[in-house]
XYZ file of C-alpha atoms in Angstrom:
364
model
C -0.208 -0.018 0.279
C 2.813 2.228 0.561
C 4.858 1.492 -2.482
C 1.751 2.400 -4.409
C 1.386 5.855 -2.266
C 4.627 6.683 -2.933
C 4.739 6.161 -6.807
C 1.118 7.964 -7.326
C 3.714 10.984 -5.449
C 6.115 10.486 -7.734
C 3.994 10.369 -10.692
C 2.121 13.576 -9.527
C 5.443 15.278 -9.075
C 6.769 14.457 -12.350
C 3.527 15.521 -14.337
C 3.626 18.956 -12.173
C 7.085 19.583 -13.415
C 6.344 18.876 -17.106
C 3.067 21.088 -16.882
C 5.401 24.013 -15.266
C 7.982 23.508 -18.231
C 5.157 24.174 -20.434
C 4.206 26.858 -19.156
C 7.433 28.222 -18.938
C 7.988 27.397 -22.722
C 4.400 29.249 -23.332
C 5.475 31.950 -21.511
C 8.625 32.385 -23.281
C 6.831 31.946 -26.664
C 4.349 34.790 -25.605
C 7.502 36.854 -24.549
C 8.910 36.699 -28.194
C 9.926 39.951 -30.083
C 7.968 40.105 -33.385
C 7.359 43.385 -35.625
C 3.434 44.366 -34.926
C 1.934 46.385 -37.866
C 2.511 49.890 -36.802
C 6.191 49.566 -36.191
C 6.459 47.146 -39.534
C 5.747 50.538 -41.445
C 8.163 52.370 -40.266
C 10.716 49.444 -40.712
C 12.817 48.922 -43.860
C 13.856 45.710 -44.548
C 15.992 44.746 -47.636
C 17.769 41.817 -49.249
C 21.479 41.246 -49.238
C 22.602 40.968 -52.668
C 26.283 40.088 -53.870
C 27.799 42.673 -55.683
C 31.640 43.373 -57.323
C 33.437 45.027 -54.203
C 33.593 48.803 -55.358
C 35.526 50.648 -52.462
C 35.248 54.449 -52.316
C 38.535 56.444 -50.797
C 37.470 59.888 -49.004
C 39.894 62.821 -48.761
C 39.750 66.182 -47.424
C 39.809 69.408 -48.662
C 38.666 73.421 -48.543
C 36.588 75.258 -51.411
C 38.223 78.222 -52.197
C 37.996 81.163 -54.410
C 37.806 80.560 -58.275
C 41.466 82.297 -58.985
C 41.024 82.628 -62.853
C 37.791 84.781 -61.968
C 39.020 86.513 -58.668
C 39.815 90.160 -59.747
C 42.151 92.158 -56.751
C 42.283 95.806 -56.811
C 45.302 97.743 -56.378
C 45.139 101.734 -56.298
C 48.004 102.950 -58.908
C 47.113 106.488 -57.352
C 47.896 108.269 -53.653
C 45.109 109.610 -51.410
C 43.135 109.755 -48.745
C 39.754 107.661 -48.935
C 36.884 110.091 -48.303
C 33.529 107.637 -48.635
C 33.048 103.582 -49.309
C 30.212 102.562 -50.553
C 30.568 98.658 -50.417
C 30.724 95.996 -47.317
C 32.430 92.592 -47.603
C 30.070 89.954 -49.169
C 28.032 92.939 -51.270
C 27.334 92.363 -54.653
C 28.498 94.904 -57.043
C 28.169 96.038 -60.867
C 30.502 96.825 -63.408
C 31.291 100.702 -63.367
C 29.459 101.216 -59.739
C 31.187 103.755 -57.393
C 33.155 101.888 -54.790
C 34.588 104.660 -53.195
C 35.670 108.222 -53.290
C 39.202 109.229 -52.710
C 40.597 113.063 -52.572
C 43.913 113.268 -54.525
C 45.130 115.164 -57.624
C 46.711 112.812 -59.373
C 43.759 111.984 -61.753
C 43.900 115.674 -62.783
C 47.618 114.824 -63.583
C 46.852 111.963 -65.108
C 44.090 113.483 -67.889
C 47.289 116.478 -67.893
C 49.724 113.898 -69.090
C 47.043 112.239 -71.527
C 46.524 115.574 -73.200
C 50.064 116.357 -73.573
C 50.786 113.129 -75.280
C 48.006 113.510 -77.674
C 49.315 116.728 -78.688
C 52.594 115.459 -79.086
C 51.178 112.581 -81.114
C 49.267 114.741 -83.381
C 52.646 116.991 -83.903
C 54.737 113.537 -84.442
C 51.898 112.830 -87.052
C 52.285 116.138 -89.127
C 56.502 115.466 -88.932
C 55.982 111.986 -90.595
C 53.739 113.621 -93.436
C 56.572 115.779 -93.928
C 59.518 113.524 -93.813
C 57.548 110.990 -96.022
C 57.024 113.623 -98.716
C 60.687 115.141 -98.178
C 61.869 111.374 -98.922
C 59.940 111.413 -101.801
C 61.914 114.215 -102.966
C 65.283 113.001 -101.735
C 65.417 115.151 -99.296
C 65.553 113.064 -96.036
C 66.316 109.729 -95.098
C 64.204 106.586 -94.343
C 65.820 106.370 -91.189
C 64.339 109.848 -90.194
C 61.121 108.643 -90.708
C 61.670 105.397 -89.012
C 62.487 107.077 -86.129
C 59.404 109.243 -85.781
C 57.026 106.454 -86.497
C 58.839 105.014 -83.424
C 58.201 108.085 -81.176
C 54.458 108.231 -82.067
C 54.476 104.743 -80.986
C 55.887 105.322 -77.598
C 53.222 108.324 -77.589
C 50.704 105.790 -78.198
C 51.847 102.928 -75.070
C 51.587 106.335 -72.631
C 48.473 107.175 -73.892
C 46.980 103.305 -73.424
C 48.294 103.561 -70.351
C 46.866 106.497 -69.048
C 43.572 105.200 -70.652
C 44.009 102.090 -68.807
C 44.475 103.905 -65.077
C 41.518 106.077 -65.772
C 39.621 103.342 -66.639
C 39.180 102.481 -63.030
C 38.854 105.772 -62.069
C 36.261 109.300 -62.228
C 37.591 112.710 -62.096
C 34.699 114.444 -59.730
C 36.065 117.884 -58.733
C 37.408 119.167 -55.725
C 40.421 116.930 -56.319
C 38.348 114.064 -55.924
C 38.266 110.771 -57.921
C 35.769 107.669 -57.721
C 37.152 104.047 -57.899
C 34.811 102.191 -60.106
C 34.099 98.471 -60.023
C 35.870 96.432 -63.068
C 33.525 93.552 -63.147
C 30.316 92.153 -61.323
C 30.300 90.200 -58.816
C 30.902 89.636 -54.947
C 33.439 91.472 -52.683
C 35.074 89.099 -50.975
C 37.999 90.950 -49.312
C 37.929 93.926 -48.394
C 40.771 96.667 -46.982
C 39.650 99.862 -47.474
C 38.010 102.530 -44.792
C 37.415 106.060 -44.483
C 40.328 108.475 -43.385
C 42.389 105.378 -44.946
C 45.535 106.964 -46.729
C 46.259 104.986 -50.119
C 49.623 104.675 -51.448
C 50.561 103.535 -54.842
C 53.223 101.026 -54.205
C 51.119 98.889 -51.548
C 51.172 95.182 -52.192
C 48.031 94.965 -50.321
C 44.226 94.608 -52.533
C 42.106 97.584 -51.496
C 39.257 95.123 -52.443
C 38.822 91.830 -54.529
C 35.961 90.757 -56.659
C 34.690 87.321 -57.671
C 31.226 86.353 -59.177
C 31.488 83.273 -56.654
C 29.201 80.898 -59.353
C 32.236 78.808 -59.756
C 34.492 77.705 -57.184
C 37.247 75.191 -56.681
C 37.458 72.549 -54.395
C 41.117 72.259 -53.355
C 41.954 68.440 -52.419
C 44.477 67.488 -49.957
C 45.681 63.843 -51.040
C 48.250 62.170 -48.874
C 51.337 59.907 -50.753
C 49.707 56.589 -49.686
C 46.596 57.742 -51.855
C 48.496 59.201 -54.678
C 48.174 55.737 -57.044
C 44.328 56.190 -56.546
C 43.752 59.643 -58.053
C 44.106 60.861 -61.249
C 43.292 63.638 -63.533
C 39.738 63.240 -64.985
C 38.500 60.941 -62.098
C 35.161 61.767 -61.324
C 34.444 62.763 -57.688
C 31.646 63.857 -55.257
C 32.109 66.714 -52.883
C 30.204 67.335 -49.743
C 30.804 70.618 -47.554
C 31.081 70.520 -44.094
C 27.626 73.167 -44.328
C 25.404 71.232 -46.354
C 26.627 67.631 -45.542
C 23.337 66.261 -47.727
C 24.015 67.968 -51.092
C 26.005 66.152 -53.201
C 28.091 68.364 -56.023
C 29.390 65.984 -58.977
C 32.794 67.296 -60.102
C 35.832 65.759 -61.764
C 39.677 66.249 -60.883
C 40.319 69.194 -63.292
C 44.243 69.346 -62.451
C 46.872 67.673 -60.038
C 49.540 69.857 -58.842
C 52.834 67.714 -59.288
C 54.433 69.347 -55.870
C 54.239 68.480 -52.221
C 52.970 71.213 -50.222
C 55.645 71.407 -47.536
C 53.272 72.931 -45.110
C 50.927 70.096 -44.813
C 52.538 67.555 -46.411
C 50.118 66.536 -49.457
C 49.791 67.207 -53.232
C 46.751 69.238 -53.869
C 44.361 68.562 -56.683
C 41.667 70.574 -57.895
C 37.945 70.246 -58.685
C 35.785 72.733 -60.393
C 32.212 72.932 -59.252
C 29.449 75.246 -60.296
C 27.999 77.076 -57.550
C 24.588 78.884 -58.735
C 22.796 78.522 -55.173
C 26.238 80.153 -53.995
C 26.262 77.390 -50.722
C 29.558 76.187 -51.666
C 31.470 79.217 -49.341
C 35.148 80.162 -49.691
C 36.923 78.971 -46.540
C 34.532 75.844 -45.975
C 35.784 72.201 -45.392
C 34.333 69.569 -47.599
C 34.670 65.609 -48.318
C 36.044 64.552 -51.657
C 34.424 61.082 -52.595
C 36.817 59.208 -55.004
C 35.747 55.526 -56.676
C 38.976 53.740 -56.348
C 39.634 51.801 -59.985
C 40.726 48.308 -58.370
C 37.127 45.901 -58.180
C 38.219 42.886 -56.158
C 36.241 40.008 -56.337
C 32.719 39.714 -55.271
C 31.005 39.784 -51.569
C 27.569 40.813 -50.106
C 26.982 43.936 -49.893
C 25.059 45.468 -46.506
C 23.615 48.931 -46.908
C 25.855 51.235 -44.048
C 22.707 52.488 -42.297
C 21.777 48.780 -41.550
C 24.999 48.296 -39.425
C 24.900 48.273 -35.855
C 27.612 49.471 -33.800
C 28.346 47.788 -30.255
C 31.582 47.648 -28.220
C 33.714 48.076 -31.401
C 31.806 45.703 -33.216
C 29.677 45.736 -36.652
C 26.162 43.928 -36.571
C 23.153 43.661 -38.386
C 19.680 42.188 -37.829
C 18.772 39.455 -40.120
C 15.023 39.160 -40.734
C 13.658 35.963 -42.048
C 9.831 36.982 -41.144
C 8.231 38.948 -38.519
C 9.141 37.157 -35.761
C 12.305 35.479 -36.880
C 15.253 37.618 -36.765
C 18.517 37.084 -35.347
C 21.615 39.742 -34.359
C 24.364 38.682 -36.773
C 28.073 40.185 -36.262
C 29.578 40.942 -39.726
C 32.976 41.304 -40.726
C 34.136 44.391 -43.221
C 36.627 43.584 -46.262
C 35.576 46.748 -48.017
C 33.618 49.483 -48.061
C 31.843 52.977 -49.940
C 29.416 55.604 -49.456
C 26.753 53.077 -49.786
C 27.771 49.892 -48.618
C 29.988 47.560 -46.568
C 31.254 44.321 -48.312
C 31.285 41.419 -45.570
C 32.888 38.279 -45.560
C 30.032 36.928 -44.183
C 27.526 34.468 -46.556
C 23.829 34.744 -46.426
C 21.421 32.214 -47.327
C 18.669 33.160 -50.697
C 15.912 34.310 -48.432
C 17.486 36.390 -45.588
C 17.166 40.376 -45.464
C 18.488 42.902 -42.800
C 16.756 45.568 -41.102
C 18.256 48.876 -42.569
C 15.581 51.236 -40.707
C 15.119 50.492 -37.210
C 17.701 48.149 -37.012
C 19.333 49.743 -33.631
C 15.662 49.456 -32.027
C 15.268 46.096 -32.991
C 18.652 45.035 -31.940
C 18.183 46.357 -28.369
C 14.683 44.727 -28.325
C 16.563 41.539 -29.424
C 19.049 41.867 -27.205
C 16.829 41.737 -24.092
C 15.321 38.281 -25.208
């Protein structure tokens, strides 16, 4: 009787234990993470495909003025600035009055021009007379040639004066106006009211550029020279507008190392119609490497999750079957990371909400 009792007690205990395990399994099953309808709407799931390994090189650089378009103004006359009609960054038009300077040198130039014009009239008459005498045998050819040289010299002096006067306009009272030599933006300014101007200064009073086209100066370190060639297509992103991509090409490589930065410089010419590429801004220059080394599975960069200096992806099979998988990078560009791991044909990865789902799966 006692044996029967003990047997029934043991059987009841085993049965109770089994039921408890089944209950625990059901609880685990109920706690399993699944994508609900609302979360799935904001989640992006993409296939993982094998692709040729295209790597990219990201170089640093800086946006600079187009030196072929930059016009710096240095005064050829002396005086004191009475008025300045512009500020740094202003747009000016050719012929616009930018400043008024008190000086008598413009009047002197006008007088010099008149003198040389009178000299030219006189020399022309002398040449005409000498040619007539030459025909009569009363003058020599060298005398005519010498007079013609004098005429050319006088014309050169007038051309110099005209070039100077083109930048200035005398307005009386010993004043002259400085006129804008072209359309564009004032990008440098070193002139203010009361300032004394000297004709032999090395400093520009102001500089003008239209900024519709700029240069991107690229820094190339020695270990990257093999990947950069003239004519290579590039993508440029400025620090101010990192989401805006400008497309260009390597226009020139300067074959001399910069002594200060220890880099070789390359140039990219970019259109800048919206003026967002401001000289002085730092930029990233992305170049496709020419080498292609085999194929590998390509993971979208936005699908990667970083934890403890390691990279992971969330592999998706169905809404309730997902797993965390460590990946090993063997190549990378701005869009994809190529990995050594293999993926089954039906496997996909989470590319949006990856970090949130990664954390949820880690809790399981």
